[in-house]
PDB file of C-alpha atoms (C1' of nucleotides) in Angstrom:
ATOM      1  CA  MET A   1       0.240  -0.049  -0.085  1.00 54.00           C
ATOM      2  CA  PRO A   2       1.766   3.016  -0.953  1.00 59.00           C
ATOM      3  CA  ASN A   3       1.341   6.433   0.249  1.00 67.00           C
ATOM      4  CA  THR A   4       0.096   7.660  -2.952  1.00 67.00           C
ATOM      5  CA  HIS A   5      -2.489   5.502  -2.729  1.00 86.00           C
ATOM      6  CA  TYR A   6      -4.316   7.509   0.823  1.00 93.00           C
ATOM      7  CA  GLU A   7      -2.968  10.524  -0.732  1.00 92.00           C
ATOM      8  CA  LYS A   8      -5.448  10.621  -3.313  1.00 93.00           C
ATOM      9  CA  ILE A   9      -8.098   8.827  -1.264  1.00 95.00           C
ATOM     10  CA  GLU A  10      -7.735  12.166   1.271  1.00 94.00           C
ATOM     11  CA  LYS A  11      -7.710  14.158  -2.172  1.00 94.00           C
ATOM     12  CA  ALA A  12     -10.807  13.063  -2.637  1.00 94.00           C
ATOM     13  CA  ILE A  13     -12.342  13.742   0.737  1.00 95.00           C
ATOM     14  CA  ARG A  14     -11.839  17.128   0.770  1.00 93.00           C
ATOM     15  CA  TYR A  15     -12.329  18.102  -3.105  1.00 93.00           C
ATOM     16  CA  ILE A  16     -16.310  16.355  -1.774  1.00 92.00           C
ATOM     17  CA  ASN A  17     -15.927  19.266   0.994  1.00 91.00           C
ATOM     18  CA  GLU A  18     -15.670  21.125  -0.003  1.00 90.00           C
ATOM     19  CA  ASN A  19     -17.919  20.034  -3.347  1.00 90.00           C
ATOM     20  CA  SER A  20     -20.592  19.515  -0.972  1.00 85.00           C
ATOM     21  CA  LYS A  21     -23.090  21.321  -2.371  1.00 84.00           C
ATOM     22  CA  THR A  22     -23.766  20.461  -5.629  1.00 86.00           C
ATOM     23  CA  GLN A  23     -23.494  16.734  -4.981  1.00 84.00           C
ATOM     24  CA  PRO A  24     -20.130  16.272  -7.320  1.00 89.00           C
ATOM     25  CA  SER A  25     -20.343  12.653  -9.953  1.00 92.00           C
ATOM     26  CA  LEU A  26     -17.856  10.016  -9.028  1.00 92.00           C
ATOM     27  CA  GLU A  27     -16.686  10.907 -12.486  1.00 93.00           C
ATOM     28  CA  GLU A  28     -15.815  14.470 -11.204  1.00 94.00           C
ATOM     29  CA  ILE A  29     -14.089  13.143  -8.434  1.00 94.00           C
ATOM     30  CA  ALA A  30     -11.737  11.453  -9.913  1.00 94.00           C
ATOM     31  CA  GLY A  31     -11.121  13.804 -12.286  1.00 94.00           C
ATOM     32  CA  ALA A  32     -10.325  16.595  -9.474  1.00 94.00           C
ATOM     33  CA  VAL A  33      -7.367  13.300  -7.874  1.00 93.00           C
ATOM     34  CA  SER A  34      -6.567  13.463 -11.698  1.00 93.00           C
ATOM     35  CA  LEU A  35      -7.649   9.446 -12.004  1.00 93.00           C
ATOM     36  CA  SER A  36      -9.522   7.566 -15.134  1.00 94.00           C
ATOM     37  CA  PRO A  37     -12.891   6.575 -13.117  1.00 94.00           C
ATOM     38  CA  PHE A  38     -11.502   2.879 -13.549  1.00 94.00           C
ATOM     39  CA  HIS A  39      -8.747   3.176 -11.300  1.00 94.00           C
ATOM     40  CA  PHE A  40     -10.772   5.195  -9.252  1.00 94.00           C
ATOM     41  CA  GLN A  41     -13.235   2.303  -9.186  1.00 94.00           C
ATOM     42  CA  ARG A  42      -9.385   0.196  -8.583  1.00 94.00           C
ATOM     43  CA  LEU A  43      -8.406   2.645  -5.874  1.00 93.00           C
ATOM     44  CA  PHE A  44     -11.322   2.479  -3.529  1.00 92.00           C
ATOM     45  CA  ARG A  45     -11.730  -1.385  -4.040  1.00 93.00           C
ATOM     46  CA  GLN A  46      -7.961  -1.684  -2.948  1.00 92.00           C
ATOM     47  CA  TRP A  47      -7.501   0.955  -0.880  1.00 93.00           C
ATOM     48  CA  ALA A  48     -10.812   0.209   1.934  1.00 91.00           C
ATOM     49  CA  GLY A  49     -12.294  -3.073  -0.037  1.00 91.00           C
ATOM     50  CA  ILE A  50     -15.692  -1.222  -0.904  1.00 93.00           C
ATOM     51  CA  SER A  51     -16.665   0.604  -4.634  1.00 94.00           C
ATOM     52  CA  PRO A  52     -16.005   4.686  -3.787  1.00 93.00           C
ATOM     53  CA  LYS A  53     -19.992   4.310  -4.595  1.00 93.00           C
ATOM     54  CA  ARG A  54     -20.655   2.773  -1.330  1.00 93.00           C
ATOM     55  CA  PHE A  55     -17.104   4.889   0.517  1.00 94.00           C
ATOM     56  CA  LEU A  56     -19.149   7.999  -0.496  1.00 92.00           C
ATOM     57  CA  GLN A  57     -22.349   6.589   1.522  1.00 92.00           C
ATOM     58  CA  PHE A  58     -19.892   6.797   4.716  1.00 94.00           C
ATOM     59  CA  LEU A  59     -18.915   9.695   4.167  1.00 94.00           C
ATOM     60  CA  THR A  60     -22.556  11.461   5.222  1.00 93.00           C
ATOM     61  CA  ILE A  61     -23.662  13.636   7.288  1.00 93.00           C
ATOM     62  CA  ASN A  62     -27.110  11.005   7.658  1.00 93.00           C
ATOM     63  CA  HIS A  63     -24.455   7.960   7.920  1.00 94.00           C
ATOM     64  CA  ALA A  64     -22.713   9.561  11.305  1.00 95.00           C
ATOM     65  CA  LYS A  65     -25.265  10.766  12.292  1.00 94.00           C
ATOM     66  CA  LYS A  66     -27.103   6.984  11.983  1.00 92.00           C
ATOM     67  CA  LEU A  67     -23.555   6.125  13.792  1.00 91.00           C
ATOM     68  CA  LEU A  68     -23.860   8.150  16.301  1.00 91.00           C
ATOM     69  CA  LYS A  69     -27.896   6.342  17.242  1.00 89.00           C
ATOM     70  CA  ASP A  70     -26.869   3.023  16.891  1.00 84.00           C
ATOM     71  CA  SER A  71     -23.935   3.919  19.575  1.00 78.00           C
ATOM     72  CA  SER A  72     -25.471   4.300  22.373  1.00 71.00           C
ATOM     73  CA  VAL A  73     -24.485   4.381  26.072  1.00 71.00           C
ATOM     74  CA  ILE A  74     -20.647   3.613  26.252  1.00 72.00           C
ATOM     75  CA  ASP A  75     -19.864   1.262  28.901  1.00 64.00           C
ATOM     76  CA  VAL A  76     -17.656   2.879  31.274  1.00 56.00           C
ATOM     77  CA  SER A  77     -17.991   0.037  34.166  1.00 50.00           C
ATOM     78  CA  PHE A  78     -14.405  -0.478  34.068  1.00 48.00           C
ATOM     79  CA  GLU A  79     -12.112  -1.269  37.608  1.00 42.00           C
ATOM     80  CA  ILE A  80     -10.982   1.876  39.107  1.00 37.00           C
ATOM     81  CA  GLY A  81      -7.395   2.046  38.593  1.00 38.00           C
ATOM     82  CA  LEU A  82      -5.040   3.140  35.458  1.00 40.00           C
ATOM     83  CA  SER A  83      -5.688   0.556  32.529  1.00 46.00           C
ATOM     84  CA  SER A  84      -8.715  -0.601  31.192  1.00 52.00           C
ATOM     85  CA  GLN A  85      -9.646  -3.162  28.249  1.00 57.00           C
ATOM     86  CA  SER A  86     -11.299  -2.896  25.060  1.00 61.00           C
ATOM     87  CA  ARG A  87     -11.846  -4.608  21.696  1.00 57.00           C
ATOM     88  CA  LEU A  88     -10.569  -3.016  18.591  1.00 55.00           C
ATOM     89  CA  HIS A  89     -11.175  -4.561  15.437  1.00 54.00           C
ATOM     90  CA  ASP A  90      -9.674  -7.865  15.835  1.00 57.00           C
ATOM     91  CA  HIS A  91      -7.426  -7.012  19.436  1.00 63.00           C
ATOM     92  CA  PHE A  92      -6.928  -5.657  22.450  1.00 83.00           C
ATOM     93  CA  VAL A  93      -5.732  -2.372  23.407  1.00 88.00           C
ATOM     94  CA  THR A  94      -4.230  -1.755  27.041  1.00 89.00           C
ATOM     95  CA  LEU A  95      -3.461   1.677  28.776  1.00 91.00           C
ATOM     96  CA  GLU A  96      -1.433   2.243  30.821  1.00 91.00           C
ATOM     97  CA  ALA A  97      -1.128   6.018  32.569  1.00 90.00           C
ATOM     98  CA  VAL A  98       1.115   8.174  34.331  1.00 87.00           C
ATOM     99  CA  THR A  99       0.874  12.001  35.499  1.00 82.00           C
ATOM    100  CA  PRO A 100       3.431  13.842  35.527  1.00 77.00           C
ATOM    101  CA  GLY A 101       4.608  14.308  38.253  1.00 76.00           C
ATOM    102  CA  GLN A 102       5.035  10.379  38.919  1.00 74.00           C
ATOM    103  CA  PHE A 103       6.963  10.560  35.648  1.00 75.00           C
ATOM    104  CA  LYS A 104       9.255  12.844  37.407  1.00 70.00           C
ATOM    105  CA  ASN A 105       9.914  10.163  40.098  1.00 64.00           C
ATOM    106  CA  GLU A 106      10.465   7.413  36.966  1.00 63.00           C
ATOM    107  CA  GLY A 107      11.135   8.277  34.472  1.00 62.00           C
ATOM    108  CA  ARG A 108      14.928   8.198  34.619  1.00 70.00           C
ATOM    109  CA  ASP A 109      16.469   5.978  32.588  1.00 74.00           C
ATOM    110  CA  MET A 110      13.613   5.106  29.625  1.00 87.00           C
ATOM    111  CA  LYS A 111      14.520   3.975  26.905  1.00 92.00           C
ATOM    112  CA  ILE A 112      12.296   4.972  23.383  1.00 94.00           C
ATOM    113  CA  ASP A 113      12.063   3.010  20.081  1.00 97.00           C
ATOM    114  CA  TYR A 114      10.836   5.497  17.397  1.00 97.00           C
ATOM    115  CA  GLY A 115      10.524   4.822  13.633  1.00 96.00           C
ATOM    116  CA  ILE A 116       8.717   5.844  10.693  1.00 95.00           C
ATOM    117  CA  SER A 117       6.738   4.247   9.121  1.00 95.00           C
ATOM    118  CA  HIS A 118       3.477   3.500   6.055  1.00 94.00           C
ATOM    119  CA  SER A 119      -0.266   2.915   7.488  1.00 95.00           C
ATOM    120  CA  PRO A 120      -3.020   2.980   5.257  1.00 95.00           C
ATOM    121  CA  PHE A 121      -3.640   6.627   6.619  1.00 96.00           C
ATOM    122  CA  GLY A 122      -0.404   7.511   5.090  1.00 95.00           C
ATOM    123  CA  SER A 123       2.858   7.767   6.759  1.00 95.00           C
ATOM    124  CA  VAL A 124       3.045   7.126  11.112  1.00 96.00           C
ATOM    125  CA  PHE A 125       5.501   7.975  13.704  1.00 96.00           C
ATOM    126  CA  ILE A 126       5.542   5.499  16.354  1.00 97.00           C
ATOM    127  CA  GLY A 127       7.436   5.934  19.947  1.00 97.00           C
ATOM    128  CA  ALA A 128       7.771   2.834  21.660  1.00 96.00           C
ATOM    129  CA  THR A 129       9.342   2.100  25.777  1.00 93.00           C
ATOM    130  CA  GLU A 130       9.958  -0.945  27.037  1.00 91.00           C
ATOM    131  CA  ARG A 131       6.144  -0.881  29.085  1.00 90.00           C
ATOM    132  CA  GLY A 132       4.248  -0.012  26.183  1.00 94.00           C
ATOM    133  CA  ILE A 133       3.572   1.970  22.863  1.00 96.00           C
ATOM    134  CA  CYS A 134       3.858   5.957  23.905  1.00 95.00           C
ATOM    135  CA  GLN A 135       3.243   7.791  21.022  1.00 96.00           C
ATOM    136  CA  LEU A 136       1.685   7.639  17.218  1.00 97.00           C
ATOM    137  CA  SER A 137       0.930  10.428  15.559  1.00 96.00           C
ATOM    138  CA  PHE A 138       0.533  10.831  10.864  1.00 96.00           C
ATOM    139  CA  ILE A 139       3.073  13.414   9.425  1.00 92.00           C
ATOM    140  CA  SER A 140       3.009  14.772   6.672  1.00 83.00           C
ATOM    141  CA  LYS A 141       6.113  16.044   4.200  1.00 76.00           C
ATOM    142  CA  ASP A 142       5.577  19.620   6.946  1.00 70.00           C
ATOM    143  CA  ASN A 143       5.479  18.213  10.165  1.00 78.00           C
ATOM    144  CA  ARG A 144       8.174  15.535  10.221  1.00 78.00           C
ATOM    145  CA  ARG A 145      10.461  16.630  12.222  1.00 84.00           C
ATOM    146  CA  ASP A 146       7.279  18.059  14.638  1.00 88.00           C
ATOM    147  CA  SER A 147       7.019  14.098  15.782  1.00 92.00           C
ATOM    148  CA  LEU A 148      10.384  13.498  16.826  1.00 93.00           C
ATOM    149  CA  LYS A 149      10.301  16.917  19.208  1.00 91.00           C
ATOM    150  CA  SER A 150       7.090  16.151  20.212  1.00 91.00           C
ATOM    151  CA  LEU A 151       8.669  12.376  22.456  1.00 92.00           C
ATOM    152  CA  ARG A 152      11.348  14.559  23.650  1.00 90.00           C
ATOM    153  CA  ASP A 153       9.952  16.858  25.830  1.00 88.00           C
ATOM    154  CA  ALA A 154       6.722  14.357  26.689  1.00 89.00           C
ATOM    155  CA  TRP A 155       9.766  12.003  27.421  1.00 88.00           C
ATOM    156  CA  PRO A 156      12.902  14.570  28.482  1.00 85.00           C
ATOM    157  CA  ASN A 157      14.880  12.324  30.609  1.00 84.00           C
ATOM    158  CA  ALA A 158      13.920   8.741  27.739  1.00 89.00           C
ATOM    159  CA  THR A 159      17.447   7.262  25.576  1.00 91.00           C
ATOM    160  CA  ILE A 160      15.704   8.230  22.438  1.00 93.00           C
ATOM    161  CA  SER A 161      16.593   5.893  19.219  1.00 95.00           C
ATOM    162  CA  GLU A 162      16.048   5.066  15.433  1.00 97.00           C
ATOM    163  CA  ASN A 163      14.890   1.307  15.333  1.00 97.00           C
ATOM    164  CA  CYS A 164      12.598   1.252  12.203  1.00 95.00           C
ATOM    165  CA  SER A 165      12.752  -2.731  12.134  1.00 96.00           C
ATOM    166  CA  ARG A 166      10.794  -2.717  15.580  1.00 96.00           C
ATOM    167  CA  MET A 167       8.187  -0.859  14.760  1.00 96.00           C
ATOM    168  CA  ASP A 168       7.805  -1.391  10.805  1.00 96.00           C
ATOM    169  CA  THR A 169       6.419  -4.778  12.544  1.00 95.00           C
ATOM    170  CA  LEU A 170       4.305  -3.009  14.888  1.00 95.00           C
ATOM    171  CA  ARG A 171       2.859  -0.985  12.262  1.00 95.00           C
ATOM    172  CA  LYS A 172       1.611  -4.095  10.412  1.00 93.00           C
ATOM    173  CA  GLN A 173       0.241  -5.603  13.397  1.00 93.00           C
ATOM    174  CA  ILE A 174      -1.780  -2.492  14.257  1.00 93.00           C
ATOM    175  CA  PHE A 175      -3.021  -1.506  11.006  1.00 91.00           C
ATOM    176  CA  ASN A 176      -4.277  -6.144   9.764  1.00 82.00           C
ATOM    177  CA  THR A 177      -7.395  -6.294   9.663  1.00 73.00           C
ATOM    178  CA  HIS A 178      -7.431 -10.146   9.163  1.00 63.00           C
ATOM    179  CA  ALA A 179      -9.462 -11.592  12.065  1.00 56.00           C
ATOM    180  CA  GLU A 180      -6.526 -14.107  12.709  1.00 58.00           C
ATOM    181  CA  SER A 181      -3.622 -11.325  13.996  1.00 62.00           C
ATOM    182  CA  ASN A 182      -5.687 -10.857  17.212  1.00 71.00           C
ATOM    183  CA  GLU A 183      -2.667  -8.290  18.715  1.00 81.00           C
ATOM    184  CA  LYS A 184      -2.268  -7.263  21.905  1.00 86.00           C
ATOM    185  CA  PHE A 185      -0.834  -3.443  22.160  1.00 92.00           C
ATOM    186  CA  HIS A 186      -0.187  -1.616  25.285  1.00 94.00           C
ATOM    187  CA  LEU A 187      -0.357   2.026  25.951  1.00 94.00           C
ATOM    188  CA  PHE A 188       2.194   3.727  28.033  1.00 94.00           C
ATOM    189  CA  VAL A 189       0.540   6.991  28.186  1.00 93.00           C
ATOM    190  CA  GLN A 190       1.581  10.488  30.287  1.00 92.00           C
ATOM    191  CA  GLY A 191      -1.090  12.728  31.068  1.00 93.00           C
ATOM    192  CA  SER A 192      -3.580  14.437  34.323  1.00 92.00           C
ATOM    193  CA  ASN A 193      -5.703  12.664  35.626  1.00 92.00           C
ATOM    194  CA  PHE A 194      -8.816  13.904  33.776  1.00 95.00           C
ATOM    195  CA  GLN A 195      -7.011  13.910  30.311  1.00 95.00           C
ATOM    196  CA  VAL A 196      -6.436   9.584  31.106  1.00 94.00           C
ATOM    197  CA  LYS A 197     -10.374   9.480  31.935  1.00 93.00           C
ATOM    198  CA  VAL A 198     -11.244  10.740  28.389  1.00 95.00           C
ATOM    199  CA  TRP A 199      -8.637   8.204  27.037  1.00 95.00           C
ATOM    200  CA  GLU A 200      -9.728   5.422  28.965  1.00 92.00           C
ATOM    201  CA  SER A 201     -13.185   5.943  27.494  1.00 92.00           C
ATOM    202  CA  LEU A 202     -12.204   6.583  24.042  1.00 93.00           C
ATOM    203  CA  VAL A 203     -10.364   3.358  24.447  1.00 90.00           C
ATOM    204  CA  ARG A 204     -13.905   1.498  25.187  1.00 87.00           C
ATOM    205  CA  ILE A 205     -15.297   2.371  21.673  1.00 89.00           C
ATOM    206  CA  SER A 206     -14.965  -0.365  19.187  1.00 85.00           C
ATOM    207  CA  ALA A 207     -14.483  -0.166  15.742  1.00 87.00           C
ATOM    208  CA  GLY A 208     -17.372   1.121  13.525  1.00 88.00           C
ATOM    209  CA  LYS A 209     -19.339   2.941  16.529  1.00 90.00           C
ATOM    210  CA  ALA A 210     -18.880   7.177  16.381  1.00 94.00           C
ATOM    211  CA  PHE A 211     -19.690   8.790  19.696  1.00 95.00           C
ATOM    212  CA  SER A 212     -20.371  12.803  20.675  1.00 96.00           C
ATOM    213  CA  TYR A 213     -17.973  15.436  22.636  1.00 96.00           C
ATOM    214  CA  GLN A 214     -21.413  14.716  24.861  1.00 95.00           C
ATOM    215  CA  GLN A 215     -21.269  11.754  25.352  1.00 94.00           C
ATOM    216  CA  VAL A 216     -17.993  10.618  26.413  1.00 95.00           C
ATOM    217  CA  ALA A 217     -18.939  13.523  28.456  1.00 95.00           C
ATOM    218  CA  ASN A 218     -22.000  12.057  30.084  1.00 93.00           C
ATOM    219  CA  SER A 219     -20.271   8.511  30.411  1.00 92.00           C
ATOM    220  CA  ILE A 220     -17.299   9.853  32.355  1.00 92.00           C
ATOM    221  CA  ALA A 221     -20.524  11.409  34.544  1.00 92.00           C
ATOM    222  CA  LEU A 222     -19.516  14.990  33.474  1.00 93.00           C
ATOM    223  CA  PRO A 223     -22.414  15.657  31.032  1.00 93.00           C
ATOM    224  CA  SER A 224     -21.415  19.994  30.955  1.00 93.00           C
ATOM    225  CA  GLY A 225     -18.412  19.198  30.421  1.00 94.00           C
ATOM    226  CA  SER A 226     -18.429  18.253  26.347  1.00 95.00           C
ATOM    227  CA  ARG A 227     -15.739  20.931  25.548  1.00 95.00           C
ATOM    228  CA  ALA A 228     -13.097  20.148  27.897  1.00 96.00           C
ATOM    229  CA  VAL A 229     -13.495  16.222  26.774  1.00 96.00           C
ATOM    230  CA  ALA A 230     -13.308  18.104  23.059  1.00 96.00           C
ATOM    231  CA  ASN A 231     -10.072  19.289  24.614  1.00 96.00           C
ATOM    232  CA  ALA A 232      -8.491  16.659  26.233  1.00 97.00           C
ATOM    233  CA  ILE A 233      -8.976  14.054  23.254  1.00 97.00           C
ATOM    234  CA  ALA A 234      -6.869  16.830  21.061  1.00 96.00           C
ATOM    235  CA  LYS A 235      -4.399  15.906  23.490  1.00 95.00           C
ATOM    236  CA  ASN A 236      -3.972  12.109  22.819  1.00 96.00           C
ATOM    237  CA  PRO A 237      -0.742  11.125  21.949  1.00 96.00           C
ATOM    238  CA  ILE A 238      -1.500   8.216  20.551  1.00 97.00           C
ATOM    239  CA  GLY A 239      -3.914   8.048  17.728  1.00 96.00           C
ATOM    240  CA  TYR A 240      -6.007   5.347  16.454  1.00 96.00           C
ATOM    241  CA  LEU A 241      -5.074   3.164  19.089  1.00 95.00           C
ATOM    242  CA  ILE A 242      -6.454   5.252  21.570  1.00 95.00           C
ATOM    243  CA  PRO A 243      -9.232   6.226  18.764  1.00 95.00           C
ATOM    244  CA  CYS A 244     -10.162  10.254  19.431  1.00 96.00           C
ATOM    245  CA  HIS A 245     -11.414   9.802  15.482  1.00 96.00           C
ATOM    246  CA  ARG A 246     -14.491   7.700  16.773  1.00 96.00           C
ATOM    247  CA  VAL A 247     -15.593  11.008  18.411  1.00 97.00           C
ATOM    248  CA  ILE A 248     -17.362  13.385  16.354  1.00 96.00           C
ATOM    249  CA  ARG A 249     -19.789  16.499  16.576  1.00 96.00           C
ATOM    250  CA  SER A 250     -23.764  15.599  18.134  1.00 95.00           C
ATOM    251  CA  THR A 251     -25.161  17.327  14.485  1.00 94.00           C
ATOM    252  CA  GLY A 252     -23.053  14.526  12.480  1.00 94.00           C
ATOM    253  CA  VAL A 253     -20.167  16.707  11.522  1.00 95.00           C
ATOM    254  CA  ILE A 254     -17.149  14.723  11.349  1.00 95.00           C
ATOM    255  CA  GLY A 255     -15.469  17.698  13.778  1.00 94.00           C
ATOM    256  CA  GLY A 256     -12.028  18.580  14.466  1.00 94.00           C
ATOM    257  CA  TYR A 257      -8.620  16.160  14.094  1.00 95.00           C
ATOM    258  CA  ARG A 258      -5.182  17.073  14.707  1.00 93.00           C
ATOM    259  CA  TRP A 259      -3.844  15.210  12.215  1.00 94.00           C
ATOM    260  CA  GLY A 260      -6.999  16.985   9.512  1.00 93.00           C
ATOM    261  CA  SER A 261     -10.424  16.486   9.416  1.00 94.00           C
ATOM    262  CA  GLU A 262      -9.845  14.522   5.683  1.00 95.00           C
ATOM    263  CA  ARG A 263      -8.052  12.154   7.589  1.00 96.00           C
ATOM    264  CA  LYS A 264     -10.618  11.400  10.003  1.00 96.00           C
ATOM    265  CA  GLN A 265     -12.760  11.316   7.802  1.00 96.00           C
ATOM    266  CA  ALA A 266     -10.690   8.066   5.595  1.00 96.00           C
ATOM    267  CA  ILE A 267     -10.278   6.494   9.453  1.00 96.00           C
ATOM    268  CA  LEU A 268     -13.777   5.758   9.719  1.00 95.00           C
ATOM    269  CA  ALA A 269     -15.109   5.420   6.397  1.00 95.00           C
ATOM    270  CA  TRP A 270     -12.496   2.921   5.836  1.00 94.00           C
ATOM    271  CA  GLU A 271     -13.520   1.006   9.980  1.00 92.00           C
ATOM    272  CA  ALA A 272     -17.407   1.259   8.348  1.00 91.00           C
ATOM    273  CA  ALA A 273     -16.403  -0.849   5.136  1.00 90.00           C
ATOM    274  CA  ASN A 274     -14.271  -3.180   8.077  1.00 84.00           C
ATOM    275  CA  VAL A 275     -16.758  -3.630   9.978  1.00 79.00           C
ATOM    276  CA  GLN A 276     -18.947  -4.742   7.874  1.00 58.00           C
ATOM    277  CA  ASN A 277     -16.884  -6.804   5.955  1.00 47.00           C
ATOM    278  CA  VAL A 278     -16.861  -8.921   9.429  1.00 45.00           C
TER     279      VAL A 278
ATOM    280  C1'  DA B   1     -26.865  23.295   6.134  1.00 90.35           C
ATOM    281  C1'  DT B   2     -25.482  27.159   7.726  1.00 90.35           C
ATOM    282  C1'  DT B   3     -25.034  31.172  11.010  1.00 90.35           C
ATOM    283  C1'  DG B   4     -24.349  33.136  15.535  1.00 90.35           C
ATOM    284  C1'  DC B   5     -24.595  33.366  20.461  1.00 90.35           C
ATOM    285  C1'  DC B   6     -23.500  30.250  24.669  1.00 90.35           C
ATOM    286  C1'  DT B   7     -21.913  27.110  27.766  1.00 90.35           C
ATOM    287  C1'  DG B   8     -18.729  24.651  31.587  1.00 90.35           C
ATOM    288  C1'  DC B   9     -14.831  23.252  31.494  1.00 90.35           C
ATOM    289  C1'  DG B  10      -9.662  22.404  32.660  1.00 90.35           C
ATOM    290  C1'  DT B  11      -5.774  24.320  31.567  1.00 90.35           C
ATOM    291  C1'  DG B  12      -1.305  27.396  32.072  1.00 90.35           C
ATOM    292  C1'  DG B  13       0.001  31.356  33.650  1.00 90.35           C
TER     293       DG B  13
ATOM    294  C1'  DC C   1      -6.398  32.033  41.882  1.00 90.35           C
ATOM    295  C1'  DC C   2      -8.265  34.294  37.320  1.00 90.35           C
ATOM    296  C1'  DA C   3      -8.077  35.082  32.674  1.00 90.35           C
ATOM    297  C1'  DC C   4      -7.917  32.010  28.480  1.00 90.35           C
ATOM    298  C1'  DG C   5      -9.256  29.103  24.604  1.00 90.35           C
ATOM    299  C1'  DC C   6     -11.924  24.885  23.091  1.00 90.35           C
ATOM    300  C1'  DA C   7     -11.271  18.990  17.931  1.00 90.35           C
ATOM    301  C1'  DG C   8     -18.620  21.723  21.043  1.00 90.35           C
ATOM    302  C1'  DG C   9     -23.922  22.630  21.009  1.00 90.35           C
ATOM    303  C1'  DC C  10     -27.670  24.517  20.439  1.00 90.35           C
ATOM    304  C1'  DA C  11     -31.666  27.726  18.679  1.00 90.35           C
ATOM    305  C1'  DA C  12     -32.530  30.249  14.909  1.00 90.35           C
ATOM    306  C1'  DT C  13     -32.932  30.633  10.269  1.00 90.35           C
TER     307       DT C  13
END
DNA sequence: ATTGCCTGCGTGG
DNA sequence: CCACGCAGGCAAT
């Protein structure tokens, strides 16, 4: 899956958003990403496993509203304490967290590997300690350096070294959708108590579902805190595995995303396509 | 579907 | 403490 595939997808989504009023045809969209309708079809089948037409349906406001309606309530009845488990696609995610204060005492001589690899949603920067994955960010050509910088800023005492092959292996496991993988991932994050609480509730949202910021606020018993929740979500250091892309506006608008709203839409539609294949 | 006004909250100084 | 800004919500159109 070359990176150019995702770039085309993203471009198509942007074009659709910008021309939503005129309801562009498939031919028109294909033209906007400089592909023949035939190649456009093939690209989508390869990338998402579904036709562009189906894919477009997953991008509509109606579909998003339906997701919100079907999702009901996040089950937050996990054990109190800083760990939680969730099924995500065909693998499990556990979350371990420290507050910045705790980290100050424990965080000496920690080792972090990092590397850049290629996902269905563009290049990813992944960082991992012995205790778990501590960063996953999507990168574009103009922010290549930022991910490494934020890793260094977050873990100033750590020994950080490049290990592309480890991250490439990890990347394959993370974005693998085949049922036999059944991988387990351990995440190791640093955040305020509030942030961690919010991130934990995100991990409990399974693929193919979506919640509004309001619903997440309800789930942590802070019904008036939707904006604070949005703030906390925006600080999520581990994209995709902490599925902040599954939180959208209550109106069905996909809303903002740290790594670009189009990418959020792409991931959601891709998940929708994969879930229904199960 | 789009605007504009409103909110309460955590965060950082 | 207090001021700030927010990846939001909601009502009106």
